[in-house]
CSV table of C-alpha atoms in Angstrom, one decimal:
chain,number,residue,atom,x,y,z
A,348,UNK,CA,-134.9,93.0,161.0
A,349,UNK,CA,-135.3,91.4,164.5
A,350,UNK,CA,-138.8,89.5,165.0
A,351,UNK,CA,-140.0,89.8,161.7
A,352,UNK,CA,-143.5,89.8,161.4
A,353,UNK,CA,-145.9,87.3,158.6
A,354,UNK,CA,-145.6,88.6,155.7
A,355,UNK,CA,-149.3,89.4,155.4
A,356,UNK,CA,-149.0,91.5,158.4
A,357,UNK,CA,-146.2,93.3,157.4
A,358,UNK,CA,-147.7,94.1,154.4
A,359,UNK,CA,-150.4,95.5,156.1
A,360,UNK,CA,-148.6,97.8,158.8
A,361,UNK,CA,-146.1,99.0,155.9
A,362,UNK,CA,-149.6,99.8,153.8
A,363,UNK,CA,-150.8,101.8,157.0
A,364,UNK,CA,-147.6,103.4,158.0
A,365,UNK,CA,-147.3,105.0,153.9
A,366,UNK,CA,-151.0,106.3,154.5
A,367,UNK,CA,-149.7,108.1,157.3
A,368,UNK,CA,-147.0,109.2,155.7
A,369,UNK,CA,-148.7,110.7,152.4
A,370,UNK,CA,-151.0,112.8,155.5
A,371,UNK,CA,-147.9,114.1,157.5
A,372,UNK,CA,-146.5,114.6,153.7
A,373,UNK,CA,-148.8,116.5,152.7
A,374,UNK,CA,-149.2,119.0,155.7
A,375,UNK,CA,-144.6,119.1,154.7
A,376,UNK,CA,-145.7,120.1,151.1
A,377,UNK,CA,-148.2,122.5,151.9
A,378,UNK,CA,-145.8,124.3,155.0
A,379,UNK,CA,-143.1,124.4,151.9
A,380,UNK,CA,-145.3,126.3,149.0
A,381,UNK,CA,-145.2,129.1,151.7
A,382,UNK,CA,-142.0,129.3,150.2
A,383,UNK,CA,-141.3,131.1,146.7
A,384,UNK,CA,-138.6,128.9,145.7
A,385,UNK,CA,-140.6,125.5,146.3
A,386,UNK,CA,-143.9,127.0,144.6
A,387,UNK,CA,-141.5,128.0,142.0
A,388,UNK,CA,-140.4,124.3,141.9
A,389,UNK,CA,-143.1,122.0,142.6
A,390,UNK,CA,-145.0,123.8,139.9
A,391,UNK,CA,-142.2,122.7,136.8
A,392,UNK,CA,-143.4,119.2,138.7
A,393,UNK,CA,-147.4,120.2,138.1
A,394,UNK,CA,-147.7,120.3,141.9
A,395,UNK,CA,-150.1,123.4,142.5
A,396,UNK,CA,-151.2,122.8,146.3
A,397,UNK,CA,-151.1,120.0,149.0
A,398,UNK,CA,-153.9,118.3,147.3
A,399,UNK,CA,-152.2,117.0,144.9
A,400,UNK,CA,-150.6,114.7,147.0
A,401,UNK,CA,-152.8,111.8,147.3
A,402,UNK,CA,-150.0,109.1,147.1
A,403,UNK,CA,-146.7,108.1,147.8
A,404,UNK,CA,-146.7,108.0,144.2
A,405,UNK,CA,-147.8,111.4,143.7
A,406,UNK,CA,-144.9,112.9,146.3
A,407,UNK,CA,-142.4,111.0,144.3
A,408,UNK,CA,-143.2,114.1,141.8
A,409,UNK,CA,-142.1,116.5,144.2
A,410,UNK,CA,-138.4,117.3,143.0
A,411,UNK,CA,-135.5,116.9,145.1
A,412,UNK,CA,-133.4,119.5,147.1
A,413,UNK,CA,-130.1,119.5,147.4
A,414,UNK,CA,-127.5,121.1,149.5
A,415,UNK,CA,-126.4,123.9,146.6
A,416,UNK,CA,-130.2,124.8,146.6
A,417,UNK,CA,-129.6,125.8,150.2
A,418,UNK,CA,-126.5,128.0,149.5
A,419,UNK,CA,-128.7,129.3,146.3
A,420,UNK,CA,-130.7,130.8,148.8
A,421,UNK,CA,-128.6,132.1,152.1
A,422,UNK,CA,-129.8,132.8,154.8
A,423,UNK,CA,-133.3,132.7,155.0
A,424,UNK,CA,-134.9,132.0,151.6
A,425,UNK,CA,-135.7,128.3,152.6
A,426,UNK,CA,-137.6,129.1,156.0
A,427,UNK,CA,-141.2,128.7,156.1
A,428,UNK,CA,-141.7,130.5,159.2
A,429,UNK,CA,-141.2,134.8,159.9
A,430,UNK,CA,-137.8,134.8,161.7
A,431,UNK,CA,-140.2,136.2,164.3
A,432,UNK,CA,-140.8,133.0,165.3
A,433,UNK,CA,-137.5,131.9,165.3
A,434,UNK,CA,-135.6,131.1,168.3
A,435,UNK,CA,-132.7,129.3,167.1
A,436,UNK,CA,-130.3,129.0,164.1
A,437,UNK,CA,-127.9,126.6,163.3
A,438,UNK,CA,-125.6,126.0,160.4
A,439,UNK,CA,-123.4,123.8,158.7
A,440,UNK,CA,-119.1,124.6,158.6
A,441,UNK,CA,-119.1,125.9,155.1
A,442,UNK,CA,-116.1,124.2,154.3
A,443,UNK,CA,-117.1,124.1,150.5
A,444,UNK,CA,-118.7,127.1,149.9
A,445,UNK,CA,-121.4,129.3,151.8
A,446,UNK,CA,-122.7,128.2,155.3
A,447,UNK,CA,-126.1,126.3,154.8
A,448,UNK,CA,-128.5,127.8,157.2
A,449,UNK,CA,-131.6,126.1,159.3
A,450,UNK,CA,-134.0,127.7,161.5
A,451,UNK,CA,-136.1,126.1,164.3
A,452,UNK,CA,-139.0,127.5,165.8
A,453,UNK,CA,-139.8,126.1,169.7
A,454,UNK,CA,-141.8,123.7,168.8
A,455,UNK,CA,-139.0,122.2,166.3
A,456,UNK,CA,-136.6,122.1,169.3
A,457,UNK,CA,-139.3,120.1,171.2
A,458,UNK,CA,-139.2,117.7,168.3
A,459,UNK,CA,-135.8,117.5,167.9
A,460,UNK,CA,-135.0,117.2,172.1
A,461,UNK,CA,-137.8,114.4,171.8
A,462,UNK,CA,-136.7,112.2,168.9
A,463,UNK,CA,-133.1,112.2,170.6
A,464,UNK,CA,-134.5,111.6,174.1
A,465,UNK,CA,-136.2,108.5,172.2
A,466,UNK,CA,-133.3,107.6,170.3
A,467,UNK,CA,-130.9,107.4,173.5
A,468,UNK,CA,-133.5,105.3,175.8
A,469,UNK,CA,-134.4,102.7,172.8
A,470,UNK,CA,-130.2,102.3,173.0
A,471,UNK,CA,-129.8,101.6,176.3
A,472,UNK,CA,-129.6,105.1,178.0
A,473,UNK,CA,-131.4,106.1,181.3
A,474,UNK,CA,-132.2,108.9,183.5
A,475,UNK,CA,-129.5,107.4,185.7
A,476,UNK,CA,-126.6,107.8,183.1
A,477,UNK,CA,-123.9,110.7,182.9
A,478,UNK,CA,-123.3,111.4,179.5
A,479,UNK,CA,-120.6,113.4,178.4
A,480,UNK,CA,-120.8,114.9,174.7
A,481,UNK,CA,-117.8,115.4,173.2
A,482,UNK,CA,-119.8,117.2,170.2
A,483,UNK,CA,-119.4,120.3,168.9
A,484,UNK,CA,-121.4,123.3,170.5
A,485,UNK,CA,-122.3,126.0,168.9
A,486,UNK,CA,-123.5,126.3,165.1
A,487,UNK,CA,-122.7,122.6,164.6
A,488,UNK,CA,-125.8,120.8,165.4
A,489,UNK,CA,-124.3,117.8,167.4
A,490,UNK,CA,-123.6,119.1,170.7
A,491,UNK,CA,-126.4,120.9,171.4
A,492,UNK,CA,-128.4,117.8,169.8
A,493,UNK,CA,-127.4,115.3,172.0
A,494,UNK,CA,-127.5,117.9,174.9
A,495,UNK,CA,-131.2,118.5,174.8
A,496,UNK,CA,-132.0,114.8,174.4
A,497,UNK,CA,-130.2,113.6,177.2
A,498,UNK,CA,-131.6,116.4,179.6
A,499,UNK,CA,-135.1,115.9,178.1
A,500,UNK,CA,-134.7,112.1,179.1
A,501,UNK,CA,-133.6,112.6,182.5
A,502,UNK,CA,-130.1,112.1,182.2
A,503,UNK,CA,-126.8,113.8,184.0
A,504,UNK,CA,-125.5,115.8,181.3
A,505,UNK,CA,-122.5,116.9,180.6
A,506,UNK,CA,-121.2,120.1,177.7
A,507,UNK,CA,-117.4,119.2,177.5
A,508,UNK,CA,-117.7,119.6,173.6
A,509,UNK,CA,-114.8,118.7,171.5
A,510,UNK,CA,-111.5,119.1,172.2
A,511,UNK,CA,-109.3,119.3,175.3
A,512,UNK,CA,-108.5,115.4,175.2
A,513,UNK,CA,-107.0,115.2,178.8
A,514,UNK,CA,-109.8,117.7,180.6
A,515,UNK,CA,-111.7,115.0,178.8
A,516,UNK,CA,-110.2,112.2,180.4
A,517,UNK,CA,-110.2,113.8,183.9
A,518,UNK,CA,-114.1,114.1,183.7
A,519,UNK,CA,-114.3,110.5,182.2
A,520,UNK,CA,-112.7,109.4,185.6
A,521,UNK,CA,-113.5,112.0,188.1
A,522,UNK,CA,-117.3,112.8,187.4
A,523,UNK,CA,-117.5,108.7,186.9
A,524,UNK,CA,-119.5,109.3,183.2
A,525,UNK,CA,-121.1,106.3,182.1
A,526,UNK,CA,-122.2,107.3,178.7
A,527,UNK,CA,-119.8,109.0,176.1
A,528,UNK,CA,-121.1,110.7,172.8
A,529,UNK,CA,-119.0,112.0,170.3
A,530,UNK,CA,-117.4,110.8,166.8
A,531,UNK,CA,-115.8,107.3,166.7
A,532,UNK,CA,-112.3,108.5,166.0
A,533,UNK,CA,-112.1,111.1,168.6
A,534,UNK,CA,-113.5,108.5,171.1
A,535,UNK,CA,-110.1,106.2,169.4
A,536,UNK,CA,-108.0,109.5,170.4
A,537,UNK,CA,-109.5,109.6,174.1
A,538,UNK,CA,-108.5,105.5,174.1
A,539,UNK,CA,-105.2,106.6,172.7
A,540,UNK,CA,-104.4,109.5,175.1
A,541,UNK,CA,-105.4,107.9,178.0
A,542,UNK,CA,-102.9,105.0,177.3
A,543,UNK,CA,-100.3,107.4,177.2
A,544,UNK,CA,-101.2,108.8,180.5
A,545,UNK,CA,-101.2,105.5,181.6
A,546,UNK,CA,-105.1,105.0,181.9
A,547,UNK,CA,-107.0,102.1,180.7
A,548,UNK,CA,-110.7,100.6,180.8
A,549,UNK,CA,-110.4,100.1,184.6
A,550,UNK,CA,-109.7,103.4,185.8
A,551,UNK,CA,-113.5,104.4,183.8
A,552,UNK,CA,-117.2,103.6,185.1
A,553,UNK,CA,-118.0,103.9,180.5
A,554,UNK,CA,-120.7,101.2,179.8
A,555,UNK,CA,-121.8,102.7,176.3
A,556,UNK,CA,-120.7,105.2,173.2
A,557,UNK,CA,-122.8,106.7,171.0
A,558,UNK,CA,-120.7,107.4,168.2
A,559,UNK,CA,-122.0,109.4,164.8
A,560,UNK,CA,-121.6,112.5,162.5
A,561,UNK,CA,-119.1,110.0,160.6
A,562,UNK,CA,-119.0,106.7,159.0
A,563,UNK,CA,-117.4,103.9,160.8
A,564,UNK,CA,-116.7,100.7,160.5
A,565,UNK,CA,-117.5,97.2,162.3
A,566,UNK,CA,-113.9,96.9,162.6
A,567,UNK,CA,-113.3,100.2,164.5
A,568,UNK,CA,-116.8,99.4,166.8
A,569,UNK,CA,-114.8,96.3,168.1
A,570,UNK,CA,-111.5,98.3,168.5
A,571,UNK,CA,-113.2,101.4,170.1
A,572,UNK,CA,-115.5,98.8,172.4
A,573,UNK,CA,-112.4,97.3,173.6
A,574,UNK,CA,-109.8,100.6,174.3
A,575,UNK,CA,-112.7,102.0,176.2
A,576,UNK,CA,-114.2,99.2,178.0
A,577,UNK,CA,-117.6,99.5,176.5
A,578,UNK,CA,-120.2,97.4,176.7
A,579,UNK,CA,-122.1,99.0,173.7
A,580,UNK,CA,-121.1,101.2,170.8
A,581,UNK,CA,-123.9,102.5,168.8
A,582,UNK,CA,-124.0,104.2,165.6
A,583,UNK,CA,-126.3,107.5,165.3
A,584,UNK,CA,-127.4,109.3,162.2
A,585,UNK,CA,-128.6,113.0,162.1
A,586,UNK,CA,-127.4,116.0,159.6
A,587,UNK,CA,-128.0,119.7,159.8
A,588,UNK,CA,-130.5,119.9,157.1
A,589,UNK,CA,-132.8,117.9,158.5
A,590,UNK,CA,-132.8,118.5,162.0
A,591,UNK,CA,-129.3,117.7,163.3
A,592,UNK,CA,-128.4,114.0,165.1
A,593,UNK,CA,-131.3,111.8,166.1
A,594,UNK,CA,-133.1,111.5,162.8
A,595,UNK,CA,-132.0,107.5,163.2
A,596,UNK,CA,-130.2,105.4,166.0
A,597,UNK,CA,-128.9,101.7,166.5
A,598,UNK,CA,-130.9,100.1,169.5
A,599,UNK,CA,-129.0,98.0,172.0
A,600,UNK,CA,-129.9,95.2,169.4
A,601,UNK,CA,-127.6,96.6,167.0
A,602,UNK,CA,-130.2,95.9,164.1
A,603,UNK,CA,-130.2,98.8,161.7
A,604,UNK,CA,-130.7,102.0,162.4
A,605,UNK,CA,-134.3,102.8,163.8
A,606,UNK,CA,-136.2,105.5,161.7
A,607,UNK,CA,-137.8,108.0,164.0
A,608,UNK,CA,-141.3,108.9,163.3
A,609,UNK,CA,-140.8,112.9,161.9
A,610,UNK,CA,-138.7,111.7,158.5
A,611,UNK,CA,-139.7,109.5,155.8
A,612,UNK,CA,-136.6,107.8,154.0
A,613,UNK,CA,-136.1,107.2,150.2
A,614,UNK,CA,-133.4,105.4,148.5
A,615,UNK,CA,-132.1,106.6,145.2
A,616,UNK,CA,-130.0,105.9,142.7
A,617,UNK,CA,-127.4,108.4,140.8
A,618,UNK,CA,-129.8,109.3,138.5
A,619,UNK,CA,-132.8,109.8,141.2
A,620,UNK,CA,-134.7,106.7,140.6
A,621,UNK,CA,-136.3,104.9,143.6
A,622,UNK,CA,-134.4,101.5,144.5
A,623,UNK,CA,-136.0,98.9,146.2
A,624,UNK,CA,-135.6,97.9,149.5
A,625,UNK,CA,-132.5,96.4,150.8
A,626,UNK,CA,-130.5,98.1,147.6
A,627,UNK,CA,-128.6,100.7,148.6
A,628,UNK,CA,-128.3,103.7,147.3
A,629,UNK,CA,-128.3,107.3,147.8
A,630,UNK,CA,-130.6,107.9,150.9
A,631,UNK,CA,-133.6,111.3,150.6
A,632,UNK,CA,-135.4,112.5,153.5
A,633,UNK,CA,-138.3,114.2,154.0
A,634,UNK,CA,-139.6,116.0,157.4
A,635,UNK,CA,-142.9,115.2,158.7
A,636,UNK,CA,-143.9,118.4,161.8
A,637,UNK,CA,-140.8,120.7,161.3
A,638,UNK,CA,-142.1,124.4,161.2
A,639,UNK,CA,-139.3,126.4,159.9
A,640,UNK,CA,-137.5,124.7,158.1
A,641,UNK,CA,-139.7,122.0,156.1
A,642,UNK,CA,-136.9,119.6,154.5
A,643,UNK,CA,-138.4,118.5,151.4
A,644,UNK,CA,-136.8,114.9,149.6
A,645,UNK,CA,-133.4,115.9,150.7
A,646,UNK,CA,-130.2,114.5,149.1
A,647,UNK,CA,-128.3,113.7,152.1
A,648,UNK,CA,-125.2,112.2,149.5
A,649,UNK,CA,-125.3,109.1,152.5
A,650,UNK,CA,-125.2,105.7,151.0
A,651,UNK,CA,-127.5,103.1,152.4
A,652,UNK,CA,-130.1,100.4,152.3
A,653,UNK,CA,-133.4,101.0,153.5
A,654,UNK,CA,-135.8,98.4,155.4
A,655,UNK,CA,-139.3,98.2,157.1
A,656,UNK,CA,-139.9,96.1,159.8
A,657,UNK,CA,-140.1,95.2,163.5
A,658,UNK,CA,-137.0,94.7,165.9
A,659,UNK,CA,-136.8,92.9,168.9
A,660,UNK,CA,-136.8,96.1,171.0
A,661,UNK,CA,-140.3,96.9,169.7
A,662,UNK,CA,-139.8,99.3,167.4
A,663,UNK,CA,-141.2,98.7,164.2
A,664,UNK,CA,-141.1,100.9,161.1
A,665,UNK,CA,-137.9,101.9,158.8
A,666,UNK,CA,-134.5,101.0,159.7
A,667,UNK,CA,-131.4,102.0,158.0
A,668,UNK,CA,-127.9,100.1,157.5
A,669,UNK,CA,-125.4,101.7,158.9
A,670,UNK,CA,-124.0,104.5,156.3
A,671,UNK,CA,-121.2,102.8,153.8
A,672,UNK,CA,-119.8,106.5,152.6
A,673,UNK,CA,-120.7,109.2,150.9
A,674,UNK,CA,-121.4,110.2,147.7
A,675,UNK,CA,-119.0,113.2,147.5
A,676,UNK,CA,-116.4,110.9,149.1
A,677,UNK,CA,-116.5,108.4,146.6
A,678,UNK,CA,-112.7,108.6,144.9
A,679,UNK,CA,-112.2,107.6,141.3
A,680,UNK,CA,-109.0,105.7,140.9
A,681,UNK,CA,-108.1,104.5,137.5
A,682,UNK,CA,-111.9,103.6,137.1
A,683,UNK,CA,-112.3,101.9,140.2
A,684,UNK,CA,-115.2,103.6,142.7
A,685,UNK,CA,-113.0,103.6,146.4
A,686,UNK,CA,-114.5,104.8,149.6
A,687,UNK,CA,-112.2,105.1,152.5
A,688,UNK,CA,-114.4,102.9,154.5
A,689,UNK,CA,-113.0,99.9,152.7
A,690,UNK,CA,-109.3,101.2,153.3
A,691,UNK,CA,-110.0,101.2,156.5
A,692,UNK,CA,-111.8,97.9,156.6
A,693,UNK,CA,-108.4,96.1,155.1
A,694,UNK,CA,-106.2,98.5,157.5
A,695,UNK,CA,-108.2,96.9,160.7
A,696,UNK,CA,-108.0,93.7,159.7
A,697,UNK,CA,-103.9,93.3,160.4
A,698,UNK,CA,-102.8,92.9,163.8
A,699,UNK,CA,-100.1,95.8,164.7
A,700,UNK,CA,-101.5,98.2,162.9
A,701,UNK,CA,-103.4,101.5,164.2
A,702,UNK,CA,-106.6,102.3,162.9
A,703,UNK,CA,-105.0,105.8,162.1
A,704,UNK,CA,-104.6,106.2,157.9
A,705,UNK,CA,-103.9,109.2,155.1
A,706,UNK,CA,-105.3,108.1,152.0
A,707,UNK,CA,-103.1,110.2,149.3
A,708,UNK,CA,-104.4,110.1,145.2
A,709,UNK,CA,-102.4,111.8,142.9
A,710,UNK,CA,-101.3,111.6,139.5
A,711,UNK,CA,-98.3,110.6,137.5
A,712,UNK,CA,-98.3,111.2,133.8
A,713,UNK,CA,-101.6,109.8,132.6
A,714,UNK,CA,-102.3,107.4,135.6
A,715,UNK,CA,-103.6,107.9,139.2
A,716,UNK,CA,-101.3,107.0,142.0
A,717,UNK,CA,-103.1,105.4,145.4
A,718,UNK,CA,-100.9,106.0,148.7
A,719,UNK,CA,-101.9,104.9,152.3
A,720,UNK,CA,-100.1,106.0,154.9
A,721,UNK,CA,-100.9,103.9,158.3
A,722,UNK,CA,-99.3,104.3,161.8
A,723,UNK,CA,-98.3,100.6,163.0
A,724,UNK,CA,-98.2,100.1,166.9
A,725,UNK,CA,-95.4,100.2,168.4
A,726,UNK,CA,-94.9,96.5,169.0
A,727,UNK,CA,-94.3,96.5,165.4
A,728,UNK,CA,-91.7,99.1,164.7
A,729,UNK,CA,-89.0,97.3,165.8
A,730,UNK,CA,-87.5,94.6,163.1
A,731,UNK,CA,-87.2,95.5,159.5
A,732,UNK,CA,-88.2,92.0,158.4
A,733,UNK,CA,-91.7,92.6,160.7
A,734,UNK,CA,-92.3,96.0,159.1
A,735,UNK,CA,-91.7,94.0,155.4
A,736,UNK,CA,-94.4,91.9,156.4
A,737,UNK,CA,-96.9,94.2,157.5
A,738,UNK,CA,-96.7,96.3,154.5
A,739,UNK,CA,-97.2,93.6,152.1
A,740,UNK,CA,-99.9,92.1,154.1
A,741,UNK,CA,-101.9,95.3,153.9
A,742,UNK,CA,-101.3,95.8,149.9
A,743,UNK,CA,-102.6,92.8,149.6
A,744,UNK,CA,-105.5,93.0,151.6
A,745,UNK,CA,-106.1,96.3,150.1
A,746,UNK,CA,-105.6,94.8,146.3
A,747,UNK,CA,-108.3,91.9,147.7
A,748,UNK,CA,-111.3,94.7,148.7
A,749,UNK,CA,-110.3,97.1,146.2
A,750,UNK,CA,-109.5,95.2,143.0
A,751,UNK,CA,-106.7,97.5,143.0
A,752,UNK,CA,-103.1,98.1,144.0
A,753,UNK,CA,-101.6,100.8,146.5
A,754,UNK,CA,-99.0,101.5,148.2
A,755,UNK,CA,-98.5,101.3,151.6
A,756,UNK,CA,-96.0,103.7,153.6
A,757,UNK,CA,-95.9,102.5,157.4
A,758,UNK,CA,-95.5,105.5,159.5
A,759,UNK,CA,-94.4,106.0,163.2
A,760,UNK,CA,-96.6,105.9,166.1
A,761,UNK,CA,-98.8,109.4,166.8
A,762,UNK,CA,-97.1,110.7,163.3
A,763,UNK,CA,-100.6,111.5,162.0
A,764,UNK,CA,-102.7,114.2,162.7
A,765,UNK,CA,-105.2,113.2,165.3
A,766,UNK,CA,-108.8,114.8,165.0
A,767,UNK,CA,-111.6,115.9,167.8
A,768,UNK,CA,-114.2,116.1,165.0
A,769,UNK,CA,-114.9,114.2,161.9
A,770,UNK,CA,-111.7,112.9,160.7
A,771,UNK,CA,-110.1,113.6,157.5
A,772,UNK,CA,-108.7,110.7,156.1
A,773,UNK,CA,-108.1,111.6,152.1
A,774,UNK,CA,-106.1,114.2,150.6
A,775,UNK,CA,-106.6,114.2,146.8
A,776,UNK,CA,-103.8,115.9,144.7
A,777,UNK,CA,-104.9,115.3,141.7
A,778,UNK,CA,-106.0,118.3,139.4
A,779,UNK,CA,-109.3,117.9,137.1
A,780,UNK,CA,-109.8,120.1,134.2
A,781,UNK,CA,-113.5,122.2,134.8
């Protein structure tokens, strides 16, 4: 990271910052034995009461909680507070099974507005900024995330949400917003649609993104800098069990992603073994303050390294790369481990193609069968020979990341379906006996 500090003094402010930690640990451990199902659980781990926690060893006994442990006990079998004092609930979509549910008492709100607010200004934003979030409001935790850190630091905010690319567009211009927030492809669909409409970079006042809620790639941060006119685009990292966005943020550095100071990170491997820094790995978090909903060595199923450290900008603590996939998006193709992030990195890396991609798996006979479908600009449509050569450039890019060969079926301009959330880019027809 950044200005890196002797080695001697690093050990010493990592050694200080993990005696912290095991206090602010210990108050999460005793909050959660308020809770049946995590007395029920720390004690198969021979963990009794907060005392036993004298370590960082010691709350590497504490067993991990996973998202199905949430759905095990919907609605409120995970909150550590009466739903008296309550104020708000938010939840995930559900899309796999039941919603998970998380509670916040006021005091968790004044957290959560204040390690956003903190977030935003170590990336460059200021009370003088008008942010627009194209986040979900509602029970998806972005919106109202980013909405109560940007008011709490001062700034002009504004609740567009997502959707409604054009109204979009019209505030970008009209209401002159400086700052947009929202995932990186729908921010690509606002570039897109404005083209259409025959608006580019100059017709915008945009200086920064903040972009999240999704993995990206360098390749789409350079593409999605350029379309818009930005001078920054920075990664955040946040998820509904925890506390929503703002749990860690790039700084204007762009140097890993800053740790704030109410989570302590792990990195795992498959298996649940700690990995050692700069491995990555599966990354756990734990809450350090939260009231009603203590998150106890979460699988968050993000993949990551983890690093401690100072960065230029002063900040000095963990840091996170930025998030290379998920777990649960991981596809198994004929034994090879793929994550659409490296599709996409090959799929960027041609000239006249758009960074807009189907990744279809299926299955013929006893083999699997790898198809992307990618939009190529439309330069590039015209001229068979062209289109020859931009297919067979991407296979063999793709073959070159992957280890692996696909096939590539160009598609017409604006043939795919566009998103104004987190994108779905893989469509798996393969069937798995249970």
């Amino acid at each position: 990271m950044g200005d890196s500090l002797s080695d001697e003094t690093l050990e010493q402010t990592l050694k200080q910052a993990l005696d912290q930690a095991v206090g602010r640990l210990r108050e999460t451990v005793d909050r959660a034995l308020r809770v049946p199902y995590y007395r029920d659980s720390f004690a198969r781990a021979g963990i009794e009461s907060a005392e036993d926690i004298r370590s960082i060893a010691d709350f590497q006994r504490v067993p991990f909680t996973q998202k199905e442990d949430l759905r095990l006990n919907y609605p409120f079998g995970l909150f550590a507070e009466p739903l008296d004092n309550i104020v708000r609930l938010q939840a995930s979509s559900g899309t796999t099974g039941k919603m998970t549910v998380v509670g916040y008492t006021a005091n968790d709100i004044e957290l959560w507005a204040t390690a956003m607010a903190d977030a935003l200004r170590r990336g460059g934003v200021t009370p003088q900024d008008i942010v627009q979030v194209g986040y979900g409001y509602g029970l998806f935790t972005g919106g109202l995330g980013y909405h109560y850190g940007c008011e709490k630091l001062g700034a002009l905010t504004i609740p567009l949400s997502s959707g409604n690319t054009e109204r979009h567009i019209m505030f970008l211009r009209d209401m002159k917003s400086t700052v947009l927030a929202c995932t990186s492809s729908y921010a690509l669909h606002i570039a897109d649609t404005a083209a259409e409409m025959g608006l580019g970079p100059e017709d915008f006042c945009l200086r920064m993104g903040v972009f999240g809620a999704e993995p990206w790639t360098e390749a789409m941060r350079t593409m999605i800098t350029q379309r818009l006119g930005l001078k920054s685009a920075l990664d955040m990292y946040g998820l509904s069990e925890i506390i929503g966005p703002g749990v860690a943020m790039e700084c204007a550095h762009i140097n890993g992603l800053h740790m704030a100071p109410y989570f302590y990170p792990e990195i795992v491997d498959t298996w649940g073994r700690i990995m050692p820094p700069g491995t990555q790995g599966e990354l756990v978090l734990s809450s350090m303050g939260k009231e009603a909903f203590p998150s106890v060595r979460y699988r968050t199923k993000d993949l990551t390294t983890l690093s401690y450290g100072r960065c230029a900008c002063g900040f000095c603590g963990w840091s996170i790369s930025r998030i290379a996939g998920r777990v649960d998006d991981m596809l198994i193709i004929r034994g090879v481990n793929v994550f659409p992030s490296q599709i996409e990195e090959a799929i960027l890396s041609v000239e006249g193609i758009e960074p807009h991609y189907l990744i279809v798996v299926d299955r013929r006979g006893a083999l699997d069968y790898l198809e992307v479908q990618v939009e190529v600009s439309g330069e590039a449509v015209d001229g068979i020979s062209r289109l020859e050569e931009l297919q067979q450039t991407l296979q063999q890019r793709i073959f070159r990341i992957l280890g692996l060969a696909a096939r590539v079926r160009l598609v017409e301009p604006l043939s795919l379906p566009r998103s104004e959330g987190k994108a779905v880019r893989v469509r798996d027809m393969r069937v798995f006996d249970s």
